[in-house]
C-alpha positions in Angstrom: 170.5 135.9 25.7 168.3 137.8 28.0 169.5 138.9 31.4 167.0 138.0 34.2 166.7 140.0 37.4 166.0 138.4 40.7 163.8 140.0 43.3 163.5 139.9 47.1 160.4 138.2 48.5 157.9 140.5 50.3 156.0 139.4 53.4 152.8 139.5 51.4 154.0 136.9 48.9 152.2 133.6 49.2 152.3 130.2 47.5 149.5 129.7 45.0 147.7 126.4 44.2 145.7 125.4 41.1 142.4 125.6 43.2 142.9 129.4 43.4 142.5 129.7 39.7 140.3 126.8 38.7 136.7 127.4 39.4 134.8 124.2 39.7 131.0 124.1 40.2 128.3 121.6 39.7 128.1 122.4 36.0 131.8 121.9 35.4 133.0 118.9 33.4 133.3 115.8 35.5 136.9 115.4 34.4 137.8 118.4 36.6 137.2 116.4 39.7 139.0 113.2 38.9 142.6 112.3 39.4 143.8 111.1 36.0 146.6 108.5 36.3 147.9 109.6 32.9 148.8 112.9 34.6 149.3 111.8 38.3 150.9 108.6 39.5 148.5 106.3 41.2 149.1 105.9 44.9 149.7 102.1 45.4 150.5 99.7 48.2 151.5 96.1 47.9 149.0 93.6 49.3 151.7 92.1 51.6 152.3 95.4 53.5 151.2 95.2 57.1 147.9 97.0 57.7 149.4 98.9 60.6 152.3 100.2 58.4 149.9 101.1 55.6 147.7 103.1 58.0 150.6 105.0 59.4 151.9 105.9 56.0 148.5 107.0 54.8 147.9 109.2 57.8 151.4 110.7 57.6 150.9 111.6 53.9 147.2 112.6 54.3 146.1 109.9 51.8 142.8 108.2 52.4 142.9 105.6 49.7 145.5 103.5 47.9 145.3 101.0 45.1 146.4 97.5 46.2 148.7 95.6 43.9 150.5 92.3 44.0 154.3 92.1 44.0 154.0 92.0 40.2 151.9 95.2 40.1 148.7 93.4 39.3 145.6 95.4 40.4 143.9 93.5 43.3 141.6 96.1 44.9 141.7 99.2 47.1 142.4 100.0 50.7 141.2 103.1 52.5 141.3 104.4 56.0 137.8 103.0 56.4 139.2 99.5 56.1 142.2 100.2 58.3 140.4 101.1 61.5 141.6 99.8 64.8 138.3 97.8 65.1 138.9 96.0 61.8 142.5 95.3 62.6 141.6 93.8 66.0 138.9 91.7 64.3 141.7 90.1 62.3 143.9 89.7 65.3 141.0 87.8 67.0 141.1 85.2 64.2 144.5 84.1 65.7 146.6 86.5 63.8 149.2 88.5 65.5 148.8 92.3 65.0 152.0 92.5 62.8 150.6 89.7 60.6 147.5 91.5 59.6 148.1 92.6 56.0 146.5 95.0 53.6 145.2 92.0 51.6 143.3 90.9 54.7 141.3 94.2 54.9 141.2 95.5 51.3 138.2 95.7 49.1 138.9 93.2 46.4 138.4 94.3 42.8 135.5 91.9 42.2 133.5 94.0 44.8 134.3 97.4 43.1 132.5 99.4 40.5 133.9 102.1 38.4 132.8 104.9 36.1 133.6 104.6 32.4 136.1 107.2 31.3 134.3 108.0 28.1 131.0 108.5 29.9 132.8 110.7 32.5 134.2 112.9 29.7 130.6 113.7 28.7 129.3 114.3 32.2 129.2 117.2 34.7 130.2 117.3 38.4 126.5 117.3 39.3 126.0 114.1 37.2 128.8 112.4 39.1 127.5 113.5 42.5 124.0 112.4 41.6 125.2 109.0 40.5 127.2 108.5 43.7 124.6 109.9 46.0 123.0 106.4 46.1 126.4 104.8 47.0 128.1 105.1 50.4 131.6 105.6 49.1 134.5 108.0 49.6 136.3 106.9 46.4 135.3 105.6 43.0 137.6 104.3 40.3 137.5 105.4 36.7 138.0 102.7 34.1 139.2 103.1 30.5 137.2 100.2 29.2 138.7 100.3 25.7 142.2 99.7 27.0 141.2 97.8 30.2 143.1 100.2 32.4 142.2 101.8 35.7 142.4 105.4 34.4 141.9 107.3 37.7 139.9 107.9 40.8 137.3 110.2 42.1 137.6 111.2 45.7 135.1 112.8 48.0 137.9 115.0 49.6 139.0 116.2 46.1 135.4 117.1 45.2 134.8 119.0 48.4 138.1 120.9 48.0 137.5 121.8 44.3 133.9 122.9 45.1 135.3 124.8 48.1 132.8 123.1 50.5 133.7 123.6 54.1 132.6 120.2 55.4 134.4 117.7 57.7 135.1 114.6 55.8 135.3 112.2 58.7 134.8 108.4 58.3 131.0 108.7 58.1 130.9 111.3 55.3 130.2 110.1 51.8 129.5 111.5 48.4 125.9 112.0 49.7 127.0 114.6 52.2 129.0 116.4 49.5 126.0 116.3 47.2 123.8 117.8 49.9 126.3 120.5 50.8 126.9 121.4 47.2 123.2 121.8 46.6 122.7 123.9 49.7 125.5 126.3 48.7 
């Protein structure tokens, strides 16, 4: 058995992250910018969760999108901070709902309105291909579908792409993949 030695921490020691070692650019494989649910657990919320509670939790954990599921874990759609705005919650309240009765399912984007990349196509694509395809859409998130097994395989997020490309842009509610595409091509 090998005897290991412990060392004191210096003031210059810092915590590293994968982004410091992974260099992603427009020519990188598209799989480098997507969150693979085979490696990372999908962030989900039940459809009967109050919209107000979902927003608080998402803001607290710095998450901008969650997959909406039924109480049986059936995929129903997605909810993002775009749908959970004060204005949209108040619009539901004006329909004779009380604020606490406005649920995620009232504001979510249902699965029939969503589109997704095919995982097999994504594996053969570059980051630039993904950005170009999404430049025409006004989205902050796009799901990735494994069509052969009928699974939601992952998600592509504008904030993840901006972070991996090391783009210093403010991803407020108005920013989309289009702004990332423009910033990446200007860099």
